[in-house]
Amino acid sequence: MINFAQLPKGRGAQSDGADTNLAQAPVRQLTSQASTLIIYFSRSGNTEAQAQLASDVLRADRYELVVQQPYPANYAASVARATEERESQQWPILDLSDFPSLDQYQLILLGHPIWAMTPANPMYQFLAQMGQQLANKRVASFSTNAGYGAGDTQIVLNKLTPASTRMLPNYTVHDIELAKTTQAFKQWLQKMVIVK
């Protein structure tokens, strides 16, 4: 069970400097039975906790996105790098060398933080690079934010995954509210099974 009380809180959440995986390999929970795949990026661990909960509720597989050059552990330095990437449109390079075939999956859930009112740069890069592979899949996203909501997430999804079937609107939660919103998130996830 996830202990949300131990997760980082609010702006400036601490990172281990390796996209939550300094001491362990990226999450690759892949089976031959699951019909749902959760693809996510997490800097501080909040989105990873949501992805784990979603996986438990939906019995879904998980694939964590990692960048070749991890973001700094220092929050201000991460913000500066992310801003520079966005302004120059020089997105981070992802390591997708072991990305699975999507053939078995009917539903793809995308998990990401919100940075500057848009999906975090690694998720944006993933969608730009791989969005066409989500064609004919049911797609939805969930996000964590620092108090300003989901921003233009739905616009980005519509633009970068035009051939997929959009499910429910993005579920977003202020990162300091994770523990209080577990039931609401579970209800949103269960609607995925109902809405087809």
Coordinates of N, CA and C in Angstrom, one line a residue:
M1 N 0.8 -1.2 0.0 CA 0.0 0.0 0.0 C 0.9 1.3 0.0
I2 N 0.5 2.3 -0.7 CA 1.3 3.5 -0.8 C 1.0 4.4 0.4
N3 N 2.1 4.9 1.0 CA 2.0 5.8 2.1 C 2.2 7.2 1.5
F4 N 1.1 7.8 1.2 CA 1.1 9.1 0.6 C 1.7 10.2 1.5
A5 N 1.6 9.9 2.8 CA 2.2 10.9 3.8 C 3.7 11.1 3.7
Q6 N 4.3 10.0 3.2 CA 5.8 10.1 3.1 C 6.3 10.7 1.7
L7 N 5.4 11.0 0.9 CA 5.8 11.5 -0.4 C 6.1 13.0 -0.3
P8 N 6.9 13.5 -1.3 CA 7.3 15.0 -1.2 C 6.0 15.8 -1.3
K9 N 6.1 17.0 -0.8 CA 4.9 17.9 -0.8 C 5.2 19.2 -1.6
G10 N 4.3 19.5 -2.4 CA 4.2 20.9 -3.0 C 5.4 21.3 -3.9
R11 N 5.5 22.5 -4.2 CA 6.5 23.1 -5.1 C 7.9 22.8 -4.4
G12 N 8.8 22.4 -5.3 CA 10.1 22.1 -4.8 C 10.3 20.7 -4.3
A13 N 9.3 19.8 -4.6 CA 9.4 18.5 -4.2 C 10.8 17.9 -4.5
Q14 N 11.3 17.1 -3.6 CA 12.7 16.6 -3.7 C 12.8 15.5 -4.8
S15 N 13.8 15.5 -5.6 CA 14.1 14.5 -6.5 C 15.4 13.8 -6.1
D16 N 15.5 12.5 -6.4 CA 16.8 11.9 -6.2 C 17.8 12.2 -7.3
G17 N 17.4 13.0 -8.3 CA 18.3 13.4 -9.4 C 18.3 12.4 -10.5
A18 N 17.5 11.3 -10.4 CA 17.5 10.3 -11.5 C 16.0 9.9 -11.7
D19 N 15.1 10.9 -11.8 CA 13.8 10.6 -12.1 C 13.2 9.5 -11.2
T20 N 13.4 9.6 -10.0 CA 13.0 8.7 -8.9 C 13.6 7.3 -8.9
N21 N 14.7 7.2 -9.7 CA 15.3 5.8 -9.8 C 16.8 5.8 -9.6
L22 N 17.3 6.6 -8.7 CA 18.7 6.6 -8.5 C 19.2 5.2 -8.0
A23 N 18.5 4.6 -7.1 CA 19.0 3.3 -6.5 C 18.3 2.1 -7.1
Q24 N 17.5 2.3 -8.1 CA 16.8 1.1 -8.7 C 16.6 1.3 -10.2
A25 N 16.3 0.3 -10.9 CA 16.1 0.3 -12.3 C 14.7 1.0 -12.5
P26 N 14.5 1.6 -13.7 CA 13.1 2.1 -14.0 C 12.1 1.0 -13.9
V27 N 10.9 1.4 -13.6 CA 9.8 0.4 -13.5 C 9.5 -0.1 -14.9
R28 N 9.5 -1.5 -14.9 CA 9.1 -2.2 -16.1 C 8.2 -3.4 -15.7
Q29 N 7.0 -3.1 -15.4 CA 6.0 -4.1 -14.9 C 5.2 -4.5 -16.2
L30 N 5.7 -5.5 -16.9 CA 5.1 -5.9 -18.2 C 4.7 -7.4 -18.1
T31 N 3.5 -7.6 -18.4 CA 3.0 -9.0 -18.4 C 2.4 -9.3 -19.8
S32 N 2.0 -10.5 -20.0 CA 1.3 -10.9 -21.2 C -0.2 -10.9 -21.1
Q33 N -0.7 -10.6 -19.9 CA -2.2 -10.6 -19.6 C -2.9 -9.3 -19.6
A34 N -2.2 -8.2 -19.2 CA -2.8 -6.9 -19.0 C -3.3 -6.3 -20.3
S35 N -4.4 -5.7 -20.3 CA -5.0 -5.0 -21.4 C -4.8 -3.5 -21.3
T36 N -4.3 -3.0 -20.2 CA -4.0 -1.6 -19.9 C -2.5 -1.4 -19.6
L37 N -2.0 -0.4 -20.2 CA -0.6 0.0 -19.9 C -0.5 1.4 -19.4
I38 N 0.2 1.6 -18.3 CA 0.4 3.0 -17.8 C 1.8 3.4 -18.1
I39 N 1.9 4.4 -18.9 CA 3.2 5.0 -19.3 C 3.3 6.3 -18.5
Y40 N 4.4 6.5 -17.8 CA 4.4 7.7 -16.9 C 5.9 8.2 -16.7
F41 N 5.9 9.4 -16.4 CA 7.2 10.1 -16.0 C 6.9 10.7 -14.6
S42 N 7.9 10.5 -13.7 CA 7.8 11.1 -12.4 C 9.2 11.6 -12.0
R43 N 9.2 12.9 -11.6 CA 10.4 13.5 -11.1 C 10.6 13.3 -9.6
S44 N 9.6 13.6 -8.8 CA 9.8 13.5 -7.4 C 9.2 12.3 -6.7
G45 N 8.4 11.5 -7.4 CA 7.7 10.4 -6.9 C 6.2 10.4 -6.7
N46 N 5.7 11.7 -6.8 CA 4.2 11.8 -6.7 C 3.5 11.1 -7.8
T47 N 3.9 11.4 -9.1 CA 3.2 10.7 -10.2 C 3.4 9.2 -10.2
E48 N 4.6 8.8 -9.7 CA 4.9 7.4 -9.7 C 3.9 6.7 -8.7
A49 N 3.6 7.4 -7.6 CA 2.7 6.8 -6.6 C 1.3 6.7 -7.2
Q50 N 0.9 7.7 -8.0 CA -0.4 7.6 -8.7 C -0.4 6.5 -9.7
A51 N 0.7 6.3 -10.4 CA 0.8 5.2 -11.4 C 0.7 3.8 -10.7
Q52 N 1.3 3.7 -9.6 CA 1.3 2.4 -8.8 C -0.1 2.2 -8.4
L53 N -0.8 3.2 -7.9 CA -2.2 3.0 -7.4 C -3.1 2.6 -8.6
A54 N -2.9 3.3 -9.8 CA -3.7 3.0 -11.0 C -3.4 1.6 -11.4
S55 N -2.2 1.1 -11.3 CA -1.8 -0.2 -11.7 C -2.5 -1.2 -10.8
D56 N -2.6 -1.0 -9.5 CA -3.2 -1.9 -8.6 C -4.7 -1.9 -8.9
V57 N -5.4 -0.8 -9.1 CA -6.8 -0.7 -9.3 C -7.2 -1.4 -10.6
L58 N -6.4 -1.2 -11.7 CA -6.8 -1.7 -13.0 C -6.1 -3.0 -13.4
R59 N -5.2 -3.4 -12.5 CA -4.4 -4.6 -12.9 C -3.6 -4.4 -14.2
A60 N -3.0 -3.2 -14.2 CA -2.4 -2.7 -15.5 C -0.9 -2.9 -15.4
D61 N -0.3 -3.0 -16.5 CA 1.2 -2.9 -16.7 C 1.7 -1.5 -16.5
R62 N 2.9 -1.4 -16.2 CA 3.5 0.0 -16.0 C 4.9 0.1 -16.8
Y63 N 5.1 1.2 -17.4 CA 6.4 1.5 -18.0 C 6.7 2.9 -17.7
E64 N 7.8 3.1 -17.0 CA 8.3 4.4 -16.6 C 9.2 5.0 -17.6
L65 N 8.9 6.2 -18.0 CA 9.8 7.0 -18.9 C 11.0 7.5 -18.2
V66 N 12.2 7.4 -18.8 CA 13.4 8.0 -18.2 C 14.1 8.8 -19.3
V67 N 14.7 9.8 -18.9 CA 15.5 10.6 -19.9 C 17.0 10.2 -19.8
Q68 N 17.7 10.4 -20.9 CA 19.1 10.0 -20.9 C 19.9 10.9 -20.0
Q69 N 19.5 12.1 -19.8 CA 20.2 13.0 -18.9 C 19.2 13.4 -17.8
P70 N 19.3 12.8 -16.6 CA 18.3 13.1 -15.6 C 18.3 14.5 -15.2
Y71 N 17.1 15.0 -14.8 CA 17.0 16.3 -14.3 C 17.7 16.5 -12.9
P72 N 18.2 17.7 -12.7 CA 18.9 17.9 -11.4 C 17.9 17.6 -10.2
A73 N 18.5 17.2 -9.1 CA 17.8 17.0 -7.8 C 17.3 18.4 -7.3
N74 N 18.0 19.4 -7.6 CA 17.6 20.8 -7.1 C 16.5 21.3 -7.9
Y75 N 15.4 21.7 -7.3 CA 14.1 22.1 -7.9 C 14.3 23.3 -8.8
A76 N 15.0 24.3 -8.4 CA 15.2 25.5 -9.2 C 16.0 25.2 -10.5
A77 N 17.0 24.3 -10.3 CA 17.8 23.9 -11.5 C 17.0 23.1 -12.5
S78 N 16.1 22.2 -12.0 CA 15.2 21.5 -12.8 C 14.2 22.4 -13.6
V79 N 13.7 23.4 -12.9 CA 12.8 24.4 -13.5 C 13.5 25.1 -14.6
A80 N 14.7 25.5 -14.3 CA 15.5 26.3 -15.3 C 15.8 25.4 -16.6
R81 N 16.2 24.2 -16.4 CA 16.4 23.3 -17.5 C 15.1 23.1 -18.3
A82 N 14.0 22.8 -17.6 CA 12.7 22.5 -18.3 C 12.3 23.8 -19.1
T83 N 12.5 24.9 -18.5 CA 12.1 26.2 -19.2 C 12.9 26.4 -20.5
E84 N 14.2 26.1 -20.3 CA 15.1 26.2 -21.5 C 14.7 25.2 -22.6
E85 N 14.4 24.0 -22.2 CA 14.0 23.0 -23.2 C 12.7 23.4 -23.9
R86 N 11.7 23.9 -23.1 CA 10.5 24.3 -23.7 C 10.6 25.5 -24.7
E87 N 11.4 26.5 -24.3 CA 11.6 27.7 -25.1 C 12.3 27.4 -26.4
S88 N 13.3 26.5 -26.3 CA 14.1 26.2 -27.5 C 13.5 25.0 -28.3
Q89 N 12.5 24.4 -27.7 CA 11.9 23.1 -28.2 C 12.9 22.1 -28.5
Q90 N 13.9 22.0 -27.6 CA 14.9 21.0 -27.6 C 14.5 20.0 -26.4
W91 N 13.7 19.1 -26.7 CA 13.1 18.2 -25.7 C 14.1 17.2 -25.2
P92 N 13.9 16.7 -24.0 CA 14.9 15.7 -23.5 C 14.9 14.4 -24.3
I93 N 16.0 13.8 -24.4 CA 16.1 12.5 -25.1 C 15.7 11.4 -24.2
L94 N 14.7 10.6 -24.7 CA 14.2 9.5 -23.9 C 15.0 8.2 -24.2
D95 N 15.1 7.3 -23.2 CA 15.6 6.0 -23.4 C 14.4 5.0 -23.6
L96 N 14.1 4.7 -24.9 CA 13.0 3.9 -25.2 C 13.5 2.5 -25.8
S97 N 14.7 2.2 -25.5 CA 15.3 1.0 -26.1 C 14.5 -0.3 -25.8
D98 N 13.8 -0.3 -24.6 CA 13.1 -1.5 -24.3 C 11.6 -1.3 -24.2
F99 N 11.1 -0.3 -25.0 CA 9.7 0.0 -25.0 C 8.9 -1.1 -25.6
P100 N 7.9 -1.6 -25.0 CA 7.2 -2.8 -25.4 C 6.3 -2.5 -26.6
S101 N 5.9 -3.6 -27.3 CA 4.9 -3.5 -28.3 C 3.6 -3.2 -27.6
L102 N 2.8 -2.4 -28.3 CA 1.5 -2.0 -27.7 C 0.3 -2.9 -28.2
D103 N 0.6 -3.9 -29.0 CA -0.4 -4.7 -29.6 C -1.5 -5.2 -28.6
Q104 N -1.0 -5.7 -27.4 CA -2.0 -6.3 -26.5 C -2.8 -5.3 -25.7
Y105 N -2.4 -4.1 -25.7 CA -3.1 -3.1 -24.9 C -4.2 -2.4 -25.6
Q106 N -5.4 -2.3 -24.9 CA -6.5 -1.6 -25.4 C -6.6 -0.2 -24.9
L107 N -6.2 0.0 -23.6 CA -6.2 1.3 -22.9 C -4.8 1.7 -22.6
I108 N -4.4 2.9 -22.9 CA -3.1 3.5 -22.5 C -3.4 4.7 -21.6
L109 N -2.9 4.6 -20.4 CA -3.0 5.7 -19.4 C -1.6 6.4 -19.4
L110 N -1.6 7.7 -19.5 CA -0.4 8.5 -19.4 C -0.4 9.3 -18.1
G111 N 0.7 9.1 -17.4 CA 0.8 9.8 -16.1 C 2.0 10.8 -16.2
H112 N 1.8 12.0 -15.7 CA 2.9 13.0 -15.7 C 2.6 14.1 -14.8
P113 N 3.7 14.8 -14.4 CA 3.5 16.1 -13.7 C 3.1 17.2 -14.7
I114 N 2.6 18.3 -14.2 CA 2.3 19.4 -15.0 C 3.4 20.4 -14.7
W115 N 4.1 20.8 -15.8 CA 5.2 21.8 -15.7 C 4.8 23.0 -16.5
A116 N 4.7 24.2 -15.9 CA 4.3 25.4 -16.6 C 3.0 25.3 -17.4
M117 N 2.1 24.7 -16.8 CA 0.7 24.5 -17.3 C 0.6 23.6 -18.5
T118 N 1.5 22.7 -18.6 CA 1.5 21.7 -19.8 C 2.1 20.4 -19.3
P119 N 1.9 19.3 -19.9 CA 2.6 18.1 -19.5 C 4.1 18.2 -19.4
A120 N 4.7 17.6 -18.5 CA 6.2 17.6 -18.3 C 6.9 17.3 -19.6
N121 N 8.0 17.9 -19.8 CA 8.7 17.8 -21.0 C 9.0 16.3 -21.5
P122 N 9.4 15.4 -20.6 CA 9.5 14.0 -21.0 C 8.3 13.4 -21.6
M123 N 7.1 13.7 -21.0 CA 5.9 13.2 -21.6 C 5.5 13.9 -22.9
Y124 N 5.8 15.2 -23.0 CA 5.6 15.9 -24.3 C 6.4 15.2 -25.4
Q125 N 7.7 15.0 -25.0 CA 8.6 14.3 -26.0 C 8.1 12.9 -26.4
F126 N 7.6 12.2 -25.4 CA 7.1 10.8 -25.7 C 6.0 10.9 -26.7
L127 N 5.0 11.8 -26.4 CA 3.9 11.9 -27.3 C 4.3 12.4 -28.7
A128 N 5.2 13.3 -28.8 CA 5.7 13.8 -30.1 C 6.3 12.7 -30.8
Q129 N 7.1 11.8 -30.1 CA 7.9 10.8 -30.8 C 7.0 9.5 -31.0
M130 N 6.1 9.2 -30.1 CA 5.4 7.9 -30.2 C 3.9 8.0 -30.3
G131 N 3.4 9.2 -30.4 CA 1.9 9.4 -30.4 C 1.2 8.7 -31.5
Q132 N 1.8 8.5 -32.6 CA 1.2 7.8 -33.7 C 1.0 6.3 -33.4
Q133 N 1.8 5.8 -32.5 CA 1.7 4.4 -32.1 C 0.5 4.2 -31.2
L134 N -0.1 5.3 -30.7 CA -1.3 5.2 -29.9 C -2.6 5.2 -30.7
A135 N -2.4 5.2 -32.0 CA -3.6 5.1 -32.9 C -4.5 3.9 -32.6
N136 N -5.8 4.2 -32.6 CA -6.8 3.1 -32.4 C -6.7 2.6 -31.0
K137 N -6.1 3.3 -30.1 CA -6.1 2.9 -28.6 C -7.0 3.9 -27.9
R138 N -7.5 3.4 -26.8 CA -8.2 4.3 -25.9 C -7.2 4.9 -25.0
V139 N -7.2 6.3 -24.9 CA -6.1 7.0 -24.2 C -6.7 8.0 -23.2
A140 N -6.1 8.0 -22.0 CA -6.5 9.0 -21.0 C -5.2 9.4 -20.2
S141 N -5.3 10.5 -19.5 CA -4.1 10.9 -18.7 C -4.5 11.3 -17.3
F142 N -3.5 11.2 -16.4 CA -3.6 11.7 -15.1 C -2.4 12.5 -14.8
S143 N -2.5 13.5 -13.9 CA -1.3 14.3 -13.6 C -1.3 14.8 -12.2
T144 N -0.2 15.2 -11.8 CA 0.0 15.9 -10.5 C 0.4 17.3 -10.8
N145 N 0.0 18.2 -9.9 CA 0.4 19.6 -10.2 C 0.7 20.3 -8.9
A146 N 1.3 21.5 -9.0 CA 1.7 22.3 -7.9 C 0.6 23.3 -7.5
G147 N -0.6 23.1 -7.9 CA -1.7 23.9 -7.5 C -2.4 24.7 -8.6
Y148 N -2.0 24.5 -9.8 CA -2.5 25.3 -10.9 C -3.3 24.5 -11.9
G149 N -3.6 23.2 -11.6 CA -4.4 22.4 -12.5 C -3.7 21.8 -13.7
A150 N -4.5 21.3 -14.6 CA -4.0 20.5 -15.7 C -3.5 21.3 -16.9
G151 N -3.7 22.6 -16.9 CA -3.2 23.4 -18.0 C -3.8 23.0 -19.4
D152 N -2.9 22.9 -20.4 CA -3.4 22.5 -21.7 C -3.2 21.0 -22.1
T153 N -3.3 20.2 -21.0 CA -3.1 18.7 -21.3 C -4.0 18.2 -22.3
Q154 N -5.3 18.5 -22.3 CA -6.2 17.9 -23.3 C -5.8 18.4 -24.7
I155 N -5.4 19.6 -24.8 CA -5.0 20.2 -26.2 C -3.8 19.4 -26.7
V156 N -2.8 19.2 -25.8 CA -1.6 18.5 -26.2 C -2.0 17.0 -26.6
L157 N -2.8 16.4 -25.8 CA -3.2 15.0 -26.2 C -3.9 15.0 -27.6
N158 N -4.8 15.9 -27.8 CA -5.5 15.9 -29.0 C -4.6 16.2 -30.2
K159 N -3.6 17.0 -30.0 CA -2.7 17.4 -31.1 C -1.7 16.2 -31.4
L160 N -1.2 15.6 -30.3 CA -0.1 14.6 -30.5 C -0.6 13.1 -30.6
T161 N -1.9 12.9 -30.3 CA -2.4 11.5 -30.5 C -3.7 11.6 -31.2
P162 N -3.8 12.2 -32.4 CA -5.0 12.5 -33.1 C -5.8 11.2 -33.5
A163 N -5.1 10.1 -33.6 CA -5.8 8.9 -34.1 C -6.3 8.0 -33.0
S164 N -6.1 8.4 -31.7 CA -6.5 7.6 -30.6 C -7.9 8.0 -30.2
T165 N -8.6 7.2 -29.4 CA -9.9 7.5 -28.8 C -9.7 8.1 -27.5
R166 N -10.1 9.4 -27.3 CA -10.0 10.1 -26.1 C -11.0 9.6 -25.1
M167 N -10.6 9.2 -23.9 CA -11.5 8.8 -22.8 C -11.9 9.9 -22.0
L168 N -11.8 9.8 -20.7 CA -12.2 10.9 -19.8 C -11.2 12.0 -19.8
P169 N -11.6 13.2 -19.4 CA -10.7 14.3 -19.3 C -9.6 14.0 -18.3
N170 N -8.5 14.7 -18.5 CA -7.3 14.5 -17.6 C -7.8 14.6 -16.1
Y171 N -7.3 13.7 -15.3 CA -7.5 13.7 -13.9 C -6.3 14.3 -13.3
T172 N -6.4 15.5 -12.6 CA -5.2 16.1 -12.0 C -5.5 16.4 -10.6
V173 N -4.4 16.3 -9.8 CA -4.5 16.5 -8.4 C -3.3 17.4 -7.9
H174 N -3.6 18.3 -7.0 CA -2.5 19.1 -6.4 C -1.7 18.1 -5.6
D175 N -0.4 18.1 -5.8 CA 0.5 17.1 -5.2 C 0.4 17.0 -3.7
I176 N 0.0 18.1 -3.0 CA -0.1 18.0 -1.5 C -1.5 17.4 -1.1
E177 N -2.3 17.1 -2.1 CA -3.6 16.5 -1.8 C -3.7 15.0 -2.1
L178 N -2.6 14.4 -2.5 CA -2.6 13.0 -2.9 C -3.4 12.1 -1.9
A179 N -3.0 12.2 -0.6 CA -3.6 11.3 0.4 C -5.1 11.5 0.6
K180 N -5.5 12.8 0.4 CA -7.0 13.1 0.6 C -7.8 12.7 -0.7
T181 N -7.2 12.5 -1.8 CA -8.0 12.3 -3.0 C -7.9 10.9 -3.6
T182 N -7.4 9.9 -2.8 CA -7.2 8.6 -3.3 C -8.5 8.0 -3.8
Q183 N -9.6 8.2 -3.0 CA -10.9 7.6 -3.4 C -11.4 8.3 -4.7
A184 N -11.2 9.6 -4.9 CA -11.6 10.2 -6.1 C -10.9 9.7 -7.3
F185 N -9.6 9.5 -7.1 CA -8.8 8.9 -8.2 C -9.2 7.5 -8.6
K186 N -9.5 6.7 -7.6 CA -10.0 5.3 -7.8 C -11.3 5.4 -8.6
Q187 N -12.2 6.3 -8.3 CA -13.4 6.4 -9.0 C -13.2 6.8 -10.4
W188 N -12.3 7.7 -10.7 CA -12.0 8.1 -12.0 C -11.4 6.9 -12.8
L189 N -10.5 6.1 -12.2 CA -10.0 4.9 -12.8 C -11.0 3.9 -13.2
Q190 N -12.0 3.7 -12.2 CA -13.0 2.7 -12.5 C -13.9 3.1 -13.6
K191 N -14.0 4.4 -13.9 CA -14.8 4.8 -15.0 C -14.2 4.4 -16.3
M192 N -12.9 4.2 -16.3 CA -12.2 3.7 -17.5 C -12.7 2.3 -18.0
V193 N -13.1 1.5 -17.0 CA -13.6 0.2 -17.3 C -15.0 0.3 -17.8
I194 N -15.8 1.2 -17.3 CA -17.2 1.4 -17.7 C -17.3 2.1 -19.1
V195 N -16.5 3.2 -19.3 CA -16.6 3.9 -20.5 C -15.8 3.3 -21.6
K196 N -16.4 2.7 -22.6 CA -15.7 2.0 -23.7 C -16.1 2.5 -25.0

